[in-house]
Amino acid sequence: MSQPPVIVGTGPLSPADVVAVTRHDAPVELAPEALAAMAASRTVVESLVDDGTPHYGVSTGFGALATRHIPLDQRTQLQRSLIRSHAASSGAEVDREVVRGLMLGRLSTLATGRTGVRPLVASTSAALLNAGITPVIGEYGSLGCSGDLAPLSHVALALMGEGDVRDAGGQLVPAAEALAAAGITPVELREKEGLALINGTDGMLGMLILAAADLRRLLTTADLAAAMSVEGLLGTDAVFAEDLHALRPHPGQVASAANIRALLAGSPLVGEQLTSETGRHRFTRVQDAYSLRCAPQVHGAARGTLAHAEAVAAVELGSAIDNPVITPDGRIESNGNFHGAPVGYVLDFLAIAVADVASMSERRTDRFLDKARSHGLNAFLAHDPGVDSGHMIAQYTQAGIVSELKRLANPASVDSIPSSAMQEDHVSMGWAAGLKLRRAVDGLTRVLAIEILTAARGLDMRDGGAATGYRSSAPITAVRQRLRRDVAGPGTDRYLAPEIEAARLLVDDGSLLAAALGALPATLQ
């Protein structure tokens, strides 16, 4: 389906705008006020070109070379050399959506009119996005200060018609060839324009926005997985009562508990733990394990961390990050707004939350597999334990992922390393934080998929097979039925990897959440 255009003006984009352009190829259009603002700030730059006073990025070198005055006849070469030398990334190719987020973020900053570039530069940048041309960028090269220099330089290099890109069909081609095929004329950069194209935190910000969108879905999915595990392990829903969570009313915790209550409401299996005389739970154990009982507290804390990260992203989306900048009153001023610390910190915070949510999910899965703790289920949920291994190694896979997530939770933002002859002596490492968060989000998706796969198998074994009817709540029944369309129920051991992948896809595209929502009277939070 064609996407409506995203209008890039002098104000902020929304996170939904970013997702639409990066993942769904929505076209972009520059607003008239943005074109006017860029034209106005460009007149400021052009008035300084030959006034005899050194102006950083206009008539000087860059970084530690800023003391060098550049003659007028070498200014175009200065910009060209800047981009060529800074397009120095290495390593595995960065995902297309990350590159598109990088391009869109820089375009949005150019459109504020605070960078001093000609409207032509922004309109050409928009044309690249709309043509589906994606510069090839390696994962290494950005220290997150002065912004994402190397990644953004590869984008600027493509604007110049140089370097390698992938066309709309994903083919690797020279930039000049791709631009020609799309009818785009390469840009010859003038004073300050090269600097304006690379002095931003756009890469790390794009990764933050995409991760936040994924985590909104995954944290609700974690509530679903926990509810399925509570039901499948014959747990109690009493601990999720609204009045109990009102005693510690963190918004995320309250929302998570409400989700789990809604998902368990009317569950026959949960109801079977009640006595008919008093309506109270008749447990042979006093309390459920923490991984069941404390799910709202952990999932809620992750939601709180996500809310803080989204607040930081909102500020960044409304920011004009460049050095120097053109102020509304016509001054050109150096600054340090390109430092990625605000974004780097929250990228690291989210990686910590992701690791902890996944760790709790793995513990719930393990309880299903241990005959001493599963309350009547076969060891490892095997059809014939000893002959069959059931989900024994699925939990190994979870454990391996969780172990990696703990390593990825190590913060990148504390690992500053000086560069540029000590001129850039403290950097954010936000780009690295973004890349590792993306890997962490993928890991959490897989861990939750395995928990849901395992919980559904345990529930099927309690039911004795779908032919006897489900004893789950309505939303969990709907989830189990959706899963069984792609993954068969319990039986003798089968090739397990495709079943894990099928569950992962259903978590990743939101199909399981959609199934649960379809059976609920209200939405989940």
Coordinates of N, CA and C in Angstrom, one line a residue, residues 51-219:
D51 N 34.5 38.0 4.3 CA 34.5 39.2 5.2 C 35.8 39.3 5.9
G52 N 36.8 38.3 5.7 CA 38.1 38.4 6.3 C 38.2 37.9 7.7
T53 N 37.1 37.6 8.3 CA 37.1 37.0 9.7 C 37.0 35.5 9.6
P54 N 37.8 34.7 10.4 CA 37.7 33.3 10.4 C 36.3 32.8 10.9
H55 N 35.6 32.0 10.2 CA 34.4 31.4 10.7 C 34.5 29.9 10.5
Y56 N 34.3 29.2 11.6 CA 34.5 27.7 11.6 C 33.6 27.1 10.6
G57 N 34.2 26.2 9.8 CA 33.4 25.5 8.8 C 33.1 26.3 7.5
V58 N 33.2 27.6 7.6 CA 33.0 28.4 6.4 C 34.3 28.8 5.8
S59 N 35.3 29.3 6.6 CA 36.5 29.7 6.0 C 37.7 29.1 6.8
T60 N 37.5 28.0 7.6 CA 38.5 27.3 8.3 C 38.5 25.8 8.0
G61 N 39.6 25.2 8.5 CA 39.5 23.7 8.5 C 38.6 23.2 9.6
F62 N 38.7 21.9 9.9 CA 37.8 21.3 10.8 C 38.5 20.6 12.0
G63 N 37.8 20.5 13.1 CA 38.3 19.8 14.3 C 39.6 20.4 14.7
A64 N 40.6 19.6 14.9 CA 41.9 20.1 15.4 C 42.6 21.0 14.3
L65 N 42.1 21.0 13.1 CA 42.6 21.8 12.0 C 41.9 23.1 11.8
A66 N 41.1 23.5 12.8 CA 40.2 24.7 12.7 C 41.0 26.0 12.7
T67 N 42.3 25.9 13.0 CA 43.1 27.2 13.0 C 43.6 27.5 11.6
R68 N 43.4 26.7 10.7 CA 43.9 26.9 9.3 C 42.8 27.7 8.5
H69 N 43.2 28.9 8.0 CA 42.3 29.7 7.2 C 42.4 29.2 5.7
I70 N 41.2 29.0 5.1 CA 41.1 28.4 3.8 C 40.8 29.5 2.8
P71 N 41.7 29.7 1.8 CA 41.4 30.7 0.8 C 40.1 30.4 0.0
L72 N 39.5 31.5 -0.5 CA 38.2 31.4 -1.2 C 38.2 30.4 -2.3
D73 N 39.2 30.3 -3.1 CA 39.2 29.4 -4.2 C 39.4 27.9 -3.9
Q74 N 39.6 27.7 -2.6 CA 39.8 26.3 -2.1 C 38.6 25.8 -1.3
R75 N 37.6 26.6 -1.1 CA 36.5 26.3 -0.2 C 35.6 25.1 -0.7
T76 N 35.4 25.0 -2.1 CA 34.7 23.8 -2.6 C 35.5 22.6 -2.4
Q77 N 36.8 22.6 -2.6 CA 37.6 21.5 -2.4 C 37.6 21.1 -0.9
L78 N 37.6 22.1 0.0 CA 37.5 21.9 1.4 C 36.3 21.0 1.8
Q79 N 35.1 21.3 1.3 CA 33.9 20.6 1.6 C 34.0 19.2 1.0
R80 N 34.5 19.1 -0.2 CA 34.6 17.8 -0.9 C 35.6 16.9 -0.1
S81 N 36.7 17.4 0.3 CA 37.7 16.7 1.0 C 37.2 16.2 2.4
L82 N 36.4 17.1 3.0 CA 35.8 16.8 4.3 C 35.0 15.5 4.2
I83 N 34.1 15.5 3.2 CA 33.2 14.3 3.1 C 34.0 13.1 2.7
R84 N 34.9 13.2 1.7 CA 35.6 12.0 1.3 C 36.5 11.4 2.4
S85 N 37.1 12.2 3.2 CA 38.0 11.7 4.3 C 37.2 11.2 5.5
H86 N 36.0 11.7 5.7 CA 35.2 11.3 6.8 C 34.3 10.1 6.5
A87 N 34.2 9.8 5.2 CA 33.4 8.6 4.9 C 34.3 7.4 5.0
A88 N 34.6 7.0 6.3 CA 35.6 6.1 6.6 C 35.1 4.9 7.4
S89 N 33.9 4.5 7.2 CA 33.3 3.4 8.0 C 33.9 2.1 7.6
S90 N 33.7 1.1 8.4 CA 34.2 -0.3 8.1 C 33.3 -1.3 8.8
G91 N 33.4 -2.5 8.3 CA 32.6 -3.6 9.0 C 31.3 -3.9 8.2
A92 N 30.5 -4.7 8.9 CA 29.2 -5.2 8.3 C 28.3 -4.0 7.9
E93 N 27.6 -4.2 6.8 CA 26.7 -3.2 6.3 C 25.6 -2.9 7.3
V94 N 25.3 -1.7 7.6 CA 24.2 -1.3 8.5 C 22.9 -1.5 7.8
D95 N 21.9 -1.9 8.6 CA 20.5 -2.1 8.0 C 19.9 -0.9 7.3
R96 N 19.2 -1.2 6.3 CA 18.6 -0.2 5.4 C 17.7 0.8 6.3
E97 N 16.9 0.3 7.2 CA 16.1 1.2 8.0 C 16.9 2.2 8.9
V98 N 18.1 1.7 9.3 CA 18.9 2.6 10.1 C 19.5 3.7 9.2
V99 N 19.9 3.4 8.0 CA 20.4 4.4 7.1 C 19.3 5.4 6.7
R100 N 18.1 4.9 6.5 CA 17.0 5.8 6.1 C 16.7 6.7 7.3
G101 N 16.7 6.2 8.5 CA 16.5 7.0 9.7 C 17.6 8.1 9.8
L102 N 18.8 7.7 9.5 CA 19.9 8.7 9.5 C 19.7 9.8 8.5
M103 N 19.3 9.4 7.3 CA 19.0 10.4 6.3 C 17.8 11.3 6.6
L104 N 16.8 10.7 7.1 CA 15.6 11.5 7.5 C 15.9 12.5 8.6
G105 N 16.6 12.1 9.6 CA 17.0 12.9 10.7 C 17.8 14.1 10.3
R106 N 18.7 13.9 9.4 CA 19.6 15.0 8.9 C 18.8 16.0 8.1
L107 N 17.9 15.4 7.2 CA 17.0 16.3 6.4 C 16.1 17.1 7.3
S108 N 15.6 16.6 8.4 CA 14.8 17.4 9.3 C 15.6 18.5 9.9
T109 N 16.8 18.3 10.3 CA 17.6 19.4 10.9 C 17.9 20.4 9.8
L110 N 18.3 20.0 8.6 CA 18.5 21.0 7.5 C 17.3 21.9 7.3
A111 N 16.1 21.2 7.5 CA 14.8 22.0 7.2 C 14.5 23.0 8.3
T112 N 15.2 23.0 9.4 CA 14.9 24.0 10.4 C 15.4 25.4 10.0
G113 N 16.4 25.4 9.1 CA 16.9 26.7 8.7 C 18.0 27.2 9.6
R114 N 18.5 26.3 10.4 CA 19.6 26.7 11.4 C 21.0 26.2 11.0
T115 N 21.1 25.6 9.8 CA 22.4 25.0 9.4 C 23.1 25.8 8.3
G116 N 22.3 26.7 7.6 CA 22.9 27.5 6.6 C 23.1 26.8 5.2
V117 N 22.5 25.7 5.0 CA 22.7 25.0 3.7 C 21.6 25.6 2.7
R118 N 21.9 25.5 1.4 CA 21.0 25.9 0.4 C 19.8 24.9 0.3
P119 N 18.6 25.4 0.0 CA 17.5 24.5 -0.2 C 17.8 23.3 -1.1
L120 N 18.6 23.6 -2.1 CA 19.0 22.5 -3.1 C 19.5 21.3 -2.4
V121 N 20.3 21.5 -1.3 CA 20.9 20.4 -0.6 C 19.9 19.5 0.0
A122 N 18.9 20.2 0.6 CA 17.8 19.4 1.3 C 16.9 18.8 0.3
S123 N 16.6 19.4 -0.8 CA 15.7 18.8 -1.8 C 16.3 17.6 -2.4
T124 N 17.7 17.7 -2.6 CA 18.4 16.5 -3.2 C 18.4 15.4 -2.2
S125 N 18.6 15.7 -0.9 CA 18.5 14.7 0.1 C 17.1 14.0 0.1
A126 N 16.1 14.8 0.0 CA 14.7 14.2 0.0 C 14.5 13.3 -1.2
A127 N 15.1 13.7 -2.4 CA 15.0 13.0 -3.6 C 15.7 11.6 -3.4
L128 N 16.8 11.5 -2.7 CA 17.4 10.2 -2.5 C 16.5 9.3 -1.7
L129 N 15.9 9.8 -0.6 CA 15.0 9.1 0.2 C 13.8 8.5 -0.7
N130 N 13.3 9.4 -1.5 CA 12.1 9.1 -2.2 C 12.4 8.1 -3.4
A131 N 13.6 8.1 -3.8 CA 14.0 7.2 -4.9 C 14.5 5.8 -4.3
G132 N 14.5 5.7 -3.0 CA 14.9 4.4 -2.3 C 16.4 4.2 -2.4
I133 N 17.2 5.2 -2.6 CA 18.6 5.1 -2.7 C 19.2 5.1 -1.3
T134 N 19.9 4.0 -1.0 CA 20.4 3.9 0.4 C 22.0 3.8 0.4
P135 N 22.7 4.8 0.9 CA 24.2 4.7 0.9 C 24.6 3.5 1.7
V136 N 25.7 2.9 1.3 CA 26.3 1.7 2.1 C 27.2 2.3 3.2
I137 N 26.9 1.9 4.4 CA 27.6 2.3 5.6 C 28.0 1.1 6.4
G138 N 29.3 1.1 6.8 CA 29.7 0.0 7.7 C 29.4 0.4 9.2
E139 N 29.4 -0.7 10.0 CA 28.9 -0.5 11.4 C 29.9 0.3 12.3
Y140 N 31.2 0.3 11.9 CA 32.2 1.0 12.7 C 32.5 2.4 12.0
G141 N 32.7 3.4 12.9 CA 33.2 4.7 12.3 C 32.6 5.9 13.1
S142 N 31.6 5.7 13.9 CA 31.0 6.8 14.6 C 31.4 6.7 16.1
L143 N 31.9 7.8 16.7 CA 32.1 7.8 18.1 C 30.9 8.6 18.8
G144 N 30.0 9.1 18.0 CA 28.9 9.8 18.6 C 29.2 11.2 19.0
C145 N 30.2 11.8 18.4 CA 30.7 13.1 18.7 C 31.9 13.4 17.8
S146 N 31.9 14.4 16.9 CA 30.8 15.4 16.7 C 29.7 14.8 15.9
G147 N 28.8 14.1 16.6 CA 27.7 13.4 15.9 C 28.2 12.1 15.3
D148 N 27.3 11.6 14.4 CA 27.6 10.4 13.7 C 28.4 10.7 12.4
L149 N 29.6 11.1 12.6 CA 30.4 11.7 11.5 C 30.6 10.8 10.3
A150 N 31.1 9.6 10.5 CA 31.4 8.7 9.4 C 30.1 8.2 8.7
P151 N 29.1 7.8 9.4 CA 27.9 7.3 8.7 C 27.2 8.5 7.9
L152 N 27.1 9.7 8.5 CA 26.6 10.8 7.8 C 27.4 11.2 6.6
S153 N 28.7 11.0 6.7 CA 29.6 11.3 5.5 C 29.3 10.4 4.3
H154 N 29.0 9.2 4.6 CA 28.6 8.3 3.5 C 27.4 8.7 2.8
V155 N 26.4 9.3 3.5 CA 25.2 9.8 2.9 C 25.6 11.1 2.1
A156 N 26.4 12.0 2.7 CA 26.8 13.2 1.9 C 27.6 12.8 0.7
L157 N 28.4 11.7 0.8 CA 29.2 11.3 -0.4 C 28.2 10.9 -1.5
A158 N 27.2 10.2 -1.2 CA 26.2 9.8 -2.2 C 25.5 11.0 -2.8
L159 N 25.3 12.0 -2.0 CA 24.7 13.3 -2.6 C 25.6 13.9 -3.6
M160 N 26.9 13.7 -3.4 CA 27.9 14.2 -4.3 C 28.1 13.3 -5.6
G161 N 27.4 12.2 -5.6 CA 27.5 11.2 -6.7 C 28.6 10.3 -6.6
E162 N 29.2 10.1 -5.3 CA 30.3 9.2 -5.1 C 30.0 8.1 -4.1
G163 N 30.8 7.1 -4.1 CA 30.6 6.0 -3.2 C 29.7 5.0 -3.7
D164 N 29.3 4.0 -2.8 CA 28.4 2.9 -3.2 C 27.1 3.1 -2.5
V165 N 26.0 2.7 -3.2 CA 24.7 2.7 -2.6 C 24.0 1.4 -3.0
R166 N 22.8 1.2 -2.4 CA 21.9 0.2 -2.8 C 20.7 0.9 -3.5
D167 N 20.3 0.5 -4.6 CA 19.1 1.1 -5.3 C 17.8 0.6 -4.7
A168 N 16.7 1.0 -5.2 CA 15.4 0.7 -4.6 C 15.2 -0.8 -4.6
G169 N 15.8 -1.5 -5.5 CA 15.7 -3.0 -5.6 C 16.7 -3.7 -4.7
G170 N 17.6 -3.0 -4.0 CA 18.5 -3.6 -3.2 C 19.9 -3.9 -3.8
Q171 N 20.0 -3.6 -5.1 CA 21.3 -3.9 -5.8 C 22.4 -2.9 -5.4
L172 N 23.6 -3.4 -5.3 CA 24.7 -2.6 -5.0 C 25.2 -2.0 -6.2
V173 N 25.2 -0.6 -6.3 CA 25.6 0.1 -7.5 C 26.4 1.3 -7.1
P174 N 27.2 1.9 -8.0 CA 27.9 3.2 -7.7 C 26.8 4.3 -7.6
A175 N 27.1 5.2 -6.7 CA 26.1 6.3 -6.4 C 25.8 7.1 -7.7
A176 N 26.8 7.4 -8.5 CA 26.6 8.1 -9.7 C 25.6 7.4 -10.6
E177 N 25.7 6.1 -10.7 CA 24.8 5.4 -11.6 C 23.4 5.4 -11.0
A178 N 23.2 5.2 -9.7 CA 21.9 5.3 -9.1 C 21.2 6.6 -9.2
L179 N 22.0 7.7 -9.0 CA 21.4 9.0 -9.1 C 21.0 9.3 -10.6
A180 N 21.8 8.9 -11.5 CA 21.5 9.1 -12.9 C 20.2 8.4 -13.3
A181 N 20.1 7.2 -12.8 CA 18.9 6.4 -13.1 C 17.6 7.0 -12.5
A182 N 17.8 7.7 -11.4 CA 16.6 8.3 -10.7 C 16.4 9.8 -11.2
G183 N 17.3 10.2 -12.1 CA 17.2 11.6 -12.6 C 17.6 12.7 -11.5
I184 N 18.5 12.3 -10.7 CA 18.9 13.2 -9.6 C 20.3 13.7 -10.0
T185 N 20.5 15.1 -9.9 CA 21.8 15.7 -10.2 C 22.6 15.7 -8.9
P186 N 23.9 15.2 -8.9 CA 24.7 15.3 -7.7 C 24.9 16.8 -7.3
V187 N 25.1 17.0 -6.0 CA 25.3 18.3 -5.5 C 26.8 18.6 -5.4
E188 N 27.2 19.8 -5.8 CA 28.5 20.3 -5.5 C 28.4 21.2 -4.2
L189 N 29.0 20.7 -3.1 CA 28.8 21.4 -1.9 C 29.6 22.7 -1.8
R190 N 29.0 23.7 -1.1 CA 29.7 25.0 -0.9 C 30.0 25.2 0.6
E191 N 30.4 26.4 0.9 CA 30.8 26.7 2.3 C 29.8 26.2 3.3
K192 N 30.3 25.5 4.3 CA 29.7 25.0 5.4 C 28.7 23.8 5.2
E193 N 28.4 23.6 3.9 CA 27.4 22.5 3.6 C 27.9 21.1 4.0
G194 N 29.1 20.8 3.7 CA 29.7 19.5 4.1 C 29.6 19.3 5.6
L195 N 30.0 20.3 6.4 CA 29.9 20.2 7.8 C 28.5 20.0 8.3
A196 N 27.5 20.8 7.7 CA 26.1 20.7 8.1 C 25.5 19.3 7.8
L197 N 26.1 18.6 6.8 CA 25.5 17.3 6.5 C 26.0 16.2 7.4
I198 N 27.0 16.5 8.3 CA 27.6 15.4 9.0 C 27.6 15.6 10.5
N199 N 27.2 16.8 11.0 CA 27.4 17.1 12.4 C 26.1 16.9 13.2
G200 N 25.6 15.6 13.2 CA 24.4 15.4 13.9 C 24.3 14.0 14.6
T201 N 23.4 13.8 15.4 CA 23.2 12.6 16.2 C 22.1 11.7 15.5
D202 N 21.9 11.9 14.2 CA 20.7 11.4 13.6 C 20.7 9.8 13.5
G203 N 21.8 9.2 13.4 CA 21.9 7.8 13.4 C 21.4 7.1 14.7
M204 N 22.0 7.6 15.8 CA 21.7 7.1 17.1 C 20.2 7.4 17.4
L205 N 19.7 8.6 17.0 CA 18.3 8.9 17.3 C 17.4 8.0 16.5
G206 N 17.7 7.8 15.2 CA 16.8 6.9 14.5 C 16.8 5.5 15.1
M207 N 17.9 5.0 15.5 CA 17.9 3.7 16.2 C 17.1 3.7 17.5
L208 N 17.1 4.8 18.2 CA 16.3 4.9 19.4 C 14.8 4.9 19.1
I209 N 14.4 5.6 18.1 CA 13.0 5.7 17.8 C 12.5 4.3 17.3
L210 N 13.3 3.6 16.5 CA 12.9 2.3 16.0 C 12.8 1.3 17.1
A211 N 13.8 1.3 18.0 CA 13.8 0.4 19.1 C 12.6 0.7 20.0
A212 N 12.3 1.9 20.3 CA 11.2 2.3 21.1 C 9.9 1.7 20.5
A213 N 9.7 1.9 19.2 CA 8.5 1.3 18.6 C 8.4 -0.2 18.8
D214 N 9.5 -0.9 18.6 CA 9.5 -2.3 18.8 C 9.3 -2.7 20.3
L215 N 9.8 -1.9 21.2 CA 9.7 -2.3 22.6 C 8.3 -2.0 23.1
R216 N 7.6 -1.0 22.6 CA 6.2 -0.9 22.9 C 5.4 -2.2 22.7
R217 N 5.7 -2.8 21.6 CA 5.0 -4.0 21.3 C 5.5 -5.2 22.1
L218 N 6.8 -5.2 22.3 CA 7.4 -6.4 23.0 C 7.1 -6.4 24.5
L219 N 7.0 -5.2 25.1 CA 6.7 -5.2 26.5 C 5.2 -5.6 26.8

